[in-house]
Amino acid sequence: MEGTTVRPGLGRVVVGVDGSPPACTALMWAAAEAALRGSTLCLVHATGTDTPAPFLAQVEIARNRQAGRELLDRTAEAITARHPELTVVTELTDGGAPAGLRRAAALTGTIVVGHRGLGGFSSLLLGSVGLEVAAAATTPVVVVRGTAEPVEAGVVLAAVRDEADVGCARAAAREALLRKVPLRLLHIWSAGLSARSRAVLHNGDDEIAGDHVRVMASVSDRVREEFPGLTVHADGQEGRSVPGALVDASHQADLLVVGGRRSPGYLGPTIGQTTLSLLQHAHCPVEIIPRQGPGHGSTS
């Protein structure tokens, strides 16, 4: 790895550790991400022993804390052996996992969680910790889907809904630069476009373009201006299902970056129906960039 300076706009990587297979997969992804960034990797384990429980003896609380500390120490040792250049720190919290992860991430960190955890109902495709963390995200959150050793597709994919997603595209561009791969901006619409508008979208001439074309032109132009050394592909597709098209596209991506919504009344302020579908069904890790908050990185 070249250098140890954290790239602009990227902070420490925070990952939950609970010993479950999905958490281990997330851990491996988080360690590789921190190594790419040249940033600190923070391992967090929550014992949940701060909740009043008269039936839980002090000796049992102490045992849980000791087990958590040993898990963190073993995990840190294993990660350091695999990534000797990494600075690895650990945090043991008596509270719940979501609060502990958010506290460790502070204002600039990226939280990484597995798509399932310990003790979840088999019918839930996204574990409760991942769902709670993602739903109230104020900094970037990555839900790691796929296998521990994924096949590298060589592209970072960013979902663009409208011009407010320039912050999401910017975050995806940083991730693409880290991996030295192209960035693909993908805009999906469900309403029909004329053949002329589709041609304009692909030819890059937006002189008489419609709304969908202007969205892509606006976002892609800003990304190309801010990241002149990055290869950027801007694509538009018409489809019956926006989530379905993005899930299909995730087959050919190393990372799918989406902008978190601010839609009251649906699983918290960040997750809308499309985002939830991606967290449940995408074929690669999904990174949520909140539209509002310090993790977004947008001035709009």
C-alpha atoms as a printed R data frame, in Angstrom:
    type eleno elety resid chain resno       x       y       z
1   ATOM     1    CA   MET     A     1   0.000   0.000   0.000
2   ATOM     2    CA   GLU     A     2   1.295   3.478  -0.827
3   ATOM     3    CA   GLY     A     3   1.426   5.749   2.161
4   ATOM     4    CA   THR     A     4  -0.693   5.870   5.271
5   ATOM     5    CA   THR     A     5  -2.551   9.141   4.866
6   ATOM     6    CA   VAL     A     6  -6.331   8.945   4.921
7   ATOM     7    CA   ARG     A     7  -7.788  10.111   1.612
8   ATOM     8    CA   PRO     A     8  -9.864  13.309   1.696
9   ATOM     9    CA   GLY     A     9 -13.480  12.684   2.643
10  ATOM    10    CA   LEU     A    10 -12.797   9.245   4.129
11  ATOM    11    CA   GLY     A    11 -12.511   8.615   7.859
12  ATOM    12    CA   ARG     A    12 -11.921   5.603  10.080
13  ATOM    13    CA   VAL     A    13 -13.698   2.320   9.411
14  ATOM    14    CA   VAL     A    14 -15.850   0.945  12.239
15  ATOM    15    CA   VAL     A    15 -17.102  -2.641  12.230
16  ATOM    16    CA   GLY     A    16 -19.184  -4.692  14.615
17  ATOM    17    CA   VAL     A    17 -17.735  -7.954  15.935
18  ATOM    18    CA   ASP     A    18 -20.017 -10.664  17.334
19  ATOM    19    CA   GLY     A    19 -18.527 -13.908  16.053
20  ATOM    20    CA   SER     A    20 -21.315 -14.668  13.561
21  ATOM    21    CA   PRO     A    21 -20.405 -15.656   9.968
22  ATOM    22    CA   PRO     A    22 -22.004 -12.525   8.416
23  ATOM    23    CA   ALA     A    23 -20.119 -10.331  10.911
24  ATOM    24    CA   CYS     A    24 -16.870 -12.096  10.000
25  ATOM    25    CA   THR     A    25 -17.518 -11.418   6.317
26  ATOM    26    CA   ALA     A    26 -18.167  -7.754   7.146
27  ATOM    27    CA   LEU     A    27 -14.971  -7.693   9.217
28  ATOM    28    CA   MET     A    28 -12.853  -8.908   6.303
29  ATOM    29    CA   TRP     A    29 -14.415  -6.303   4.011
30  ATOM    30    CA   ALA     A    30 -13.895  -3.542   6.588
31  ATOM    31    CA   ALA     A    31 -10.251  -4.467   7.091
32  ATOM    32    CA   ALA     A    32  -9.590  -4.377   3.349
33  ATOM    33    CA   GLU     A    33 -11.395  -1.022   3.105
34  ATOM    34    CA   ALA     A    34  -9.366   0.475   5.956
35  ATOM    35    CA   ALA     A    35  -6.165  -0.775   4.317
36  ATOM    36    CA   LEU     A    36  -7.155   0.910   1.035
37  ATOM    37    CA   ARG     A    37  -7.901   4.158   2.855
38  ATOM    38    CA   GLY     A    38  -4.799   4.050   5.041
39  ATOM    39    CA   SER     A    39  -7.116   4.659   7.987
40  ATOM    40    CA   THR     A    40  -7.729   3.166  11.413
41  ATOM    41    CA   LEU     A    41  -9.907   0.078  11.779
42  ATOM    42    CA   CYS     A    42 -12.075   0.153  14.901
43  ATOM    43    CA   LEU     A    43 -13.563  -3.122  16.166
44  ATOM    44    CA   VAL     A    44 -16.671  -2.759  18.324
45  ATOM    45    CA   HIS     A    45 -18.308  -5.434  20.477
46  ATOM    46    CA   ALA     A    46 -21.487  -4.712  22.446
47  ATOM    47    CA   THR     A    47 -22.336  -6.811  25.505
48  ATOM    48    CA   GLY     A    48 -25.743  -5.223  26.085
49  ATOM    49    CA   THR     A    49 -25.221  -5.506  29.843
50  ATOM    50    CA   ASP     A    50 -26.154  -1.927  30.704
51  ATOM    51    CA   THR     A    51 -29.890  -2.641  30.535
52  ATOM    52    CA   PRO     A    52 -31.337  -3.117  34.033
53  ATOM    53    CA   ALA     A    53 -31.790  -6.846  34.583
54  ATOM    54    CA   PRO     A    54 -32.264  -7.892  38.191
55  ATOM    55    CA   PHE     A    55 -32.087 -11.542  37.196
56  ATOM    56    CA   LEU     A    56 -28.627 -11.108  35.643
57  ATOM    57    CA   ALA     A    57 -25.994 -11.658  38.317
58  ATOM    58    CA   GLN     A    58 -22.900  -9.500  38.486
59  ATOM    59    CA   VAL     A    59 -20.755 -12.549  37.865
60  ATOM    60    CA   GLU     A    60 -22.640 -13.172  34.604
61  ATOM    61    CA   ILE     A    61 -22.169  -9.546  33.552
62  ATOM    62    CA   ALA     A    62 -18.444  -9.842  34.271
63  ATOM    63    CA   ARG     A    63 -18.306 -13.080  32.294
64  ATOM    64    CA   ASN     A    64 -19.988 -11.450  29.291
65  ATOM    65    CA   ARG     A    65 -17.573  -8.552  29.381
66  ATOM    66    CA   GLN     A    66 -14.584 -10.869  29.622
67  ATOM    67    CA   ALA     A    67 -15.822 -12.949  26.701
68  ATOM    68    CA   GLY     A    68 -16.311  -9.787  24.666
69  ATOM    69    CA   ARG     A    69 -12.831  -8.536  25.473
70  ATOM    70    CA   GLU     A    70 -11.292 -11.872  24.502
71  ATOM    71    CA   LEU     A    71 -13.233 -11.891  21.230
72  ATOM    72    CA   LEU     A    72 -11.988  -8.394  20.403
73  ATOM    73    CA   ASP     A    73  -8.379  -9.291  21.259
74  ATOM    74    CA   ARG     A    74  -8.449 -12.467  19.141
75  ATOM    75    CA   THR     A    75 -10.039 -10.614  16.258
76  ATOM    76    CA   ALA     A    76  -7.567  -7.727  16.397
77  ATOM    77    CA   GLU     A    77  -4.669 -10.176  16.439
78  ATOM    78    CA   ALA     A    78  -6.014 -12.034  13.410
79  ATOM    79    CA   ILE     A    79  -6.596  -8.822  11.448
80  ATOM    80    CA   THR     A    80  -3.144  -7.471  12.280
81  ATOM    81    CA   ALA     A    81  -1.592 -10.720  11.052
82  ATOM    82    CA   ARG     A    82  -3.472 -10.357   7.775
83  ATOM    83    CA   HIS     A    83  -2.978  -6.577   7.415
84  ATOM    84    CA   PRO     A    84   0.209  -5.684   9.344
85  ATOM    85    CA   GLU     A    85   0.101  -2.117   8.051
86  ATOM    86    CA   LEU     A    86  -3.255  -1.420   9.707
87  ATOM    87    CA   THR     A    87  -3.782   0.434  12.946
88  ATOM    88    CA   VAL     A    88  -6.434  -1.612  14.767
89  ATOM    89    CA   VAL     A    89  -8.228  -0.357  17.875
90  ATOM    90    CA   THR     A    90 -10.978  -2.033  19.886
91  ATOM    91    CA   GLU     A    91 -13.970  -0.767  21.819
92  ATOM    92    CA   LEU     A    92 -16.050  -2.804  24.260
93  ATOM    93    CA   THR     A    93 -19.397  -1.246  25.086
94  ATOM    94    CA   ASP     A    94 -21.970  -2.297  27.670
95  ATOM    95    CA   GLY     A    95 -24.747  -0.763  25.587
96  ATOM    96    CA   GLY     A    96 -26.395  -1.925  22.388
97  ATOM    97    CA   ALA     A    97 -24.501  -2.460  19.157
98  ATOM    98    CA   PRO     A    98 -26.108   0.371  17.100
99  ATOM    99    CA   ALA     A    99 -25.278   3.020  19.706
100 ATOM   100    CA   GLY     A   100 -21.751   1.675  20.125
101 ATOM   101    CA   LEU     A   101 -21.086   1.700  16.395
102 ATOM   102    CA   ARG     A   102 -22.430   5.225  15.975
103 ATOM   103    CA   ARG     A   103 -20.362   6.482  18.904
104 ATOM   104    CA   ALA     A   104 -17.192   4.917  17.500
105 ATOM   105    CA   ALA     A   105 -17.837   6.363  14.033
106 ATOM   106    CA   ALA     A   106 -18.441   9.866  15.432
107 ATOM   107    CA   LEU     A   107 -18.859  12.431  12.638
108 ATOM   108    CA   THR     A   108 -16.629  11.081   9.880
109 ATOM   109    CA   GLY     A   109 -16.326   7.314  10.229
110 ATOM   110    CA   THR     A   110 -17.863   4.639   8.027
111 ATOM   111    CA   ILE     A   111 -19.834   1.908   9.803
112 ATOM   112    CA   VAL     A   112 -19.662  -1.622   8.374
113 ATOM   113    CA   VAL     A   113 -22.128  -4.345   9.360
114 ATOM   114    CA   GLY     A   114 -23.035  -7.792   8.100
115 ATOM   115    CA   HIS     A   115 -26.427  -8.340   6.529
116 ATOM   116    CA   ARG     A   116 -27.334 -10.717   9.361
117 ATOM   117    CA   GLY     A   117 -26.266 -11.034  12.993
118 ATOM   118    CA   LEU     A   118 -26.670 -13.380  15.916
119 ATOM   119    CA   GLY     A   119 -30.119 -14.362  17.097
120 ATOM   120    CA   GLY     A   120 -32.125 -12.964  14.174
121 ATOM   121    CA   PHE     A   121 -35.319 -14.509  12.872
122 ATOM   122    CA   SER     A   122 -34.641 -16.539   9.744
123 ATOM   123    CA   SER     A   123 -37.422 -14.708   7.929
124 ATOM   124    CA   LEU     A   124 -35.633 -11.368   8.257
125 ATOM   125    CA   LEU     A   125 -33.277 -10.742   5.353
126 ATOM   126    CA   LEU     A   126 -31.536  -7.877   7.145
127 ATOM   127    CA   GLY     A   127 -30.558  -8.284  10.788
128 ATOM   128    CA   SER     A   128 -31.913  -5.949  13.437
129 ATOM   129    CA   VAL     A   129 -28.558  -4.284  14.126
130 ATOM   130    CA   GLY     A   130 -27.888  -3.585  10.447
131 ATOM   131    CA   LEU     A   131 -31.406  -2.306   9.955
132 ATOM   132    CA   GLU     A   132 -31.281   0.026  12.956
133 ATOM   133    CA   VAL     A   133 -27.850   1.381  12.039
134 ATOM   134    CA   ALA     A   134 -28.794   1.937   8.393
135 ATOM   135    CA   ALA     A   135 -32.208   3.431   9.131
136 ATOM   136    CA   ALA     A   136 -30.812   6.237  11.293
137 ATOM   137    CA   ALA     A   137 -27.500   6.753   9.497
138 ATOM   138    CA   THR     A   138 -25.827  10.150   9.722
139 ATOM   139    CA   THR     A   139 -22.466   8.863   8.439
140 ATOM   140    CA   PRO     A   140 -21.860   6.310   5.681
141 ATOM   141    CA   VAL     A   141 -23.005   2.753   6.441
142 ATOM   142    CA   VAL     A   142 -21.945  -0.316   4.478
143 ATOM   143    CA   VAL     A   143 -24.044  -3.472   4.662
144 ATOM   144    CA   VAL     A   144 -21.835  -6.279   3.399
145 ATOM   145    CA   ARG     A   145 -23.606  -8.748   1.186
146 ATOM   146    CA   GLY     A   146 -22.082 -11.474  -0.969
147 ATOM   147    CA   THR     A   147 -19.289 -13.849   0.019
148 ATOM   148    CA   ALA     A   148 -16.166 -13.365   2.106
149 ATOM   149    CA   GLU     A   149 -14.017 -13.644  -1.035
150 ATOM   150    CA   PRO     A   150 -16.104 -11.955  -3.750
151 ATOM   151    CA   VAL     A   151 -15.154 -12.003  -7.412
152 ATOM   152    CA   GLU     A   152 -13.867  -8.540  -8.276
153 ATOM   153    CA   ALA     A   153 -15.969  -6.921 -10.979
154 ATOM   154    CA   GLY     A   154 -13.684  -3.926 -11.454
155 ATOM   155    CA   VAL     A   155 -16.306  -1.181 -11.113
156 ATOM   156    CA   VAL     A   156 -18.018   0.868  -8.411
157 ATOM   157    CA   LEU     A   157 -21.715   1.465  -9.078
158 ATOM   158    CA   ALA     A   158 -23.635   4.527  -7.878
159 ATOM   159    CA   ALA     A   159 -27.416   4.793  -8.045
160 ATOM   160    CA   VAL     A   160 -28.533   8.271  -9.123
161 ATOM   161    CA   ARG     A   161 -32.142   9.190  -8.492
162 ATOM   162    CA   ASP     A   162 -31.941  12.956  -8.923
163 ATOM   163    CA   GLU     A   163 -29.498  15.852  -8.762
164 ATOM   164    CA   ALA     A   164 -29.427  15.738  -4.963
165 ATOM   165    CA   ASP     A   165 -27.494  12.467  -5.336
166 ATOM   166    CA   VAL     A   166 -24.322  14.289  -6.348
167 ATOM   167    CA   GLY     A   167 -23.026  13.681  -2.809
168 ATOM   168    CA   CYS     A   168 -23.635   9.970  -3.247
169 ATOM   169    CA   ALA     A   169 -21.847  10.036  -6.600
170 ATOM   170    CA   ARG     A   170 -18.944  11.917  -5.042
171 ATOM   171    CA   ALA     A   171 -18.586   9.279  -2.314
172 ATOM   172    CA   ALA     A   172 -18.707   6.525  -4.940
173 ATOM   173    CA   ALA     A   173 -16.003   8.311  -6.924
174 ATOM   174    CA   ARG     A   174 -13.706   8.266  -3.888
175 ATOM   175    CA   GLU     A   175 -14.309   4.542  -3.494
176 ATOM   176    CA   ALA     A   176 -13.569   3.960  -7.190
177 ATOM   177    CA   LEU     A   177 -10.318   5.915  -6.917
178 ATOM   178    CA   LEU     A   178  -9.250   3.797  -3.942
179 ATOM   179    CA   ARG     A   179  -9.797   0.639  -5.968
180 ATOM   180    CA   LYS     A   180  -8.382   2.140  -9.175
181 ATOM   181    CA   VAL     A   181 -11.489   1.112 -11.100
182 ATOM   182    CA   PRO     A   182 -14.069   3.037 -13.165
183 ATOM   183    CA   LEU     A   183 -17.222   4.541 -11.692
184 ATOM   184    CA   ARG     A   184 -20.593   3.737 -13.212
185 ATOM   185    CA   LEU     A   185 -23.419   6.178 -12.543
186 ATOM   186    CA   LEU     A   186 -26.768   4.525 -13.150
187 ATOM   187    CA   HIS     A   187 -30.107   6.305 -13.368
188 ATOM   188    CA   ILE     A   188 -33.224   4.134 -13.560
189 ATOM   189    CA   TRP     A   189 -36.618   5.492 -14.470
190 ATOM   190    CA   SER     A   190 -39.959   3.753 -14.633
191 ATOM   191    CA   ALA     A   191 -41.758   6.174 -16.959
192 ATOM   192    CA   GLY     A   192 -41.197   5.915 -20.714
193 ATOM   193    CA   LEU     A   193 -38.775   8.119 -22.598
194 ATOM   194    CA   SER     A   194 -38.870   8.796 -26.283
195 ATOM   195    CA   ALA     A   195 -36.332   7.103 -28.541
196 ATOM   196    CA   ARG     A   196 -34.786  10.522 -29.195
197 ATOM   197    CA   SER     A   197 -34.269  11.187 -25.488
198 ATOM   198    CA   ARG     A   198 -32.683   7.761 -24.979
199 ATOM   199    CA   ALA     A   199 -30.312   8.468 -27.860
200 ATOM   200    CA   VAL     A   200 -29.428  11.834 -26.355
201 ATOM   201    CA   LEU     A   201 -28.700  10.163 -23.013
202 ATOM   202    CA   HIS     A   202 -26.210   7.754 -24.537
203 ATOM   203    CA   ASN     A   203 -24.660  10.224 -26.982
204 ATOM   204    CA   GLY     A   204 -23.997  12.816 -24.295
205 ATOM   205    CA   ASP     A   205 -25.684  15.733 -26.141
206 ATOM   206    CA   ASP     A   206 -28.201  17.197 -23.702
207 ATOM   207    CA   GLU     A   207 -29.315  20.138 -25.816
208 ATOM   208    CA   ILE     A   208 -32.901  18.923 -26.061
209 ATOM   209    CA   ALA     A   209 -32.757  16.369 -23.305
210 ATOM   210    CA   GLY     A   210 -35.624  15.631 -20.947
211 ATOM   211    CA   ASP     A   211 -35.577  15.547 -17.162
212 ATOM   212    CA   HIS     A   212 -33.878  12.158 -16.901
213 ATOM   213    CA   VAL     A   213 -31.100  13.162 -19.255
214 ATOM   214    CA   ARG     A   214 -30.498  16.418 -17.372
215 ATOM   215    CA   VAL     A   215 -30.188  14.526 -14.092
216 ATOM   216    CA   MET     A   216 -27.403  12.349 -15.445
217 ATOM   217    CA   ALA     A   217 -25.681  15.216 -17.234
218 ATOM   218    CA   SER     A   218 -25.693  17.370 -14.104
219 ATOM   219    CA   VAL     A   219 -24.361  14.672 -11.787
220 ATOM   220    CA   SER     A   220 -21.845  13.149 -14.181
221 ATOM   221    CA   ASP     A   221 -20.461  16.547 -15.215
222 ATOM   222    CA   ARG     A   222 -19.841  17.517 -11.591
223 ATOM   223    CA   VAL     A   223 -18.140  14.217 -10.815
224 ATOM   224    CA   ARG     A   224 -15.914  14.433 -13.878
225 ATOM   225    CA   GLU     A   225 -14.965  17.998 -12.961
226 ATOM   226    CA   GLU     A   226 -14.088  17.074  -9.364
227 ATOM   227    CA   PHE     A   227 -12.336  13.801 -10.243
228 ATOM   228    CA   PRO     A   228 -10.563  14.434 -13.575
229 ATOM   229    CA   GLY     A   229  -8.441  11.295 -13.343
230 ATOM   230    CA   LEU     A   230 -11.399   8.958 -12.890
231 ATOM   231    CA   THR     A   231 -13.136   7.079 -15.683
232 ATOM   232    CA   VAL     A   232 -16.864   7.771 -15.337
233 ATOM   233    CA   HIS     A   233 -19.607   5.988 -17.235
234 ATOM   234    CA   ALA     A   234 -23.098   7.519 -17.080
235 ATOM   235    CA   ASP     A   235 -25.929   5.177 -17.989
236 ATOM   236    CA   GLY     A   236 -29.693   5.441 -18.010
237 ATOM   237    CA   GLN     A   237 -32.176   2.609 -18.156
238 ATOM   238    CA   GLU     A   238 -35.919   2.330 -18.315
239 ATOM   239    CA   GLY     A   239 -37.360  -0.509 -16.289
240 ATOM   240    CA   ARG     A   240 -40.496  -1.666 -14.545
241 ATOM   241    CA   SER     A   241 -38.714  -1.967 -11.202
242 ATOM   242    CA   VAL     A   242 -36.019   0.452 -10.048
243 ATOM   243    CA   PRO     A   243 -34.848  -1.855  -7.211
244 ATOM   244    CA   GLY     A   244 -34.880  -4.842  -9.563
245 ATOM   245    CA   ALA     A   245 -32.721  -3.085 -12.150
246 ATOM   246    CA   LEU     A   246 -30.211  -1.983  -9.505
247 ATOM   247    CA   VAL     A   247 -30.068  -5.474  -8.007
248 ATOM   248    CA   ASP     A   248 -29.360  -6.862 -11.478
249 ATOM   249    CA   ALA     A   249 -26.626  -4.266 -12.009
250 ATOM   250    CA   SER     A   250 -25.043  -5.174  -8.667
251 ATOM   251    CA   HIS     A   251 -23.995  -8.505 -10.202
252 ATOM   252    CA   GLN     A   252 -21.272  -6.554 -12.025
253 ATOM   253    CA   ALA     A   253 -20.125  -4.265  -9.208
254 ATOM   254    CA   ASP     A   254 -17.628  -4.391  -6.353
255 ATOM   255    CA   LEU     A   255 -19.683  -1.877  -4.381
256 ATOM   256    CA   LEU     A   256 -23.102  -0.269  -4.838
257 ATOM   257    CA   VAL     A   257 -23.393   3.248  -3.408
258 ATOM   258    CA   VAL     A   258 -26.825   4.756  -2.809
259 ATOM   259    CA   GLY     A   259 -28.039   8.014  -1.338
260 ATOM   260    CA   GLY     A   260 -30.061   7.619   1.833
261 ATOM   261    CA   ARG     A   261 -33.542   9.056   1.652
262 ATOM   262    CA   ARG     A   262 -35.199  11.419   4.106
263 ATOM   263    CA   SER     A   263 -38.671   9.955   3.864
264 ATOM   264    CA   PRO     A   264 -40.539  10.092   7.190
265 ATOM   265    CA   GLY     A   265 -42.655   7.126   8.085
266 ATOM   266    CA   TYR     A   266 -40.713   4.356   6.352
267 ATOM   267    CA   LEU     A   267 -38.180   2.536   8.543
268 ATOM   268    CA   GLY     A   268 -36.501   5.686   9.773
269 ATOM   269    CA   PRO     A   269 -35.239   8.777   8.002
270 ATOM   270    CA   THR     A   270 -32.662   7.137   5.723
271 ATOM   271    CA   ILE     A   271 -34.184   3.961   4.298
272 ATOM   272    CA   GLY     A   272 -36.822   4.101   1.602
273 ATOM   273    CA   GLN     A   273 -38.344   1.119  -0.164
274 ATOM   274    CA   THR     A   274 -35.690   1.005  -2.893
275 ATOM   275    CA   THR     A   275 -32.817   1.162  -0.403
276 ATOM   276    CA   LEU     A   276 -34.354  -1.559   1.746
277 ATOM   277    CA   SER     A   277 -34.720  -3.810  -1.293
278 ATOM   278    CA   LEU     A   278 -31.049  -3.298  -2.133
279 ATOM   279    CA   LEU     A   279 -29.957  -4.082   1.420
280 ATOM   280    CA   GLN     A   280 -31.943  -7.302   1.233
281 ATOM   281    CA   HIS     A   281 -31.125  -8.502  -2.279
282 ATOM   282    CA   ALA     A   282 -28.006  -6.849  -3.748
283 ATOM   283    CA   HIS     A   283 -25.192  -9.115  -4.900
284 ATOM   284    CA   CYS     A   284 -22.407  -6.891  -3.562
285 ATOM   285    CA   PRO     A   285 -21.856  -4.663  -0.506
286 ATOM   286    CA   VAL     A   286 -24.179  -1.650  -0.353
287 ATOM   287    CA   GLU     A   287 -22.994   1.708   0.997
288 ATOM   288    CA   ILE     A   288 -25.610   4.227   2.135
289 ATOM   289    CA   ILE     A   289 -24.629   7.894   1.999
290 ATOM   290    CA   PRO     A   290 -27.107  10.000   4.027
291 ATOM   291    CA   ARG     A   291 -28.403  12.964   2.079
292 ATOM   292    CA   GLN     A   292 -28.146  15.133   5.154
293 ATOM   293    CA   GLY     A   293 -25.379  15.013   7.718
294 ATOM   294    CA   PRO     A   294 -21.578  15.125   7.761
295 ATOM   295    CA   GLY     A   295 -21.177  11.857   5.881
296 ATOM   296    CA   HIS     A   296 -22.792  13.104   2.693
297 ATOM   297    CA   GLY     A   297 -20.096  15.442   1.542
298 ATOM   298    CA   SER     A   298 -22.409  17.546  -0.611
299 ATOM   299    CA   THR     A   299 -22.807  21.288  -0.645
300 ATOM   300    CA   SER     A   300 -26.199  21.166  -2.313
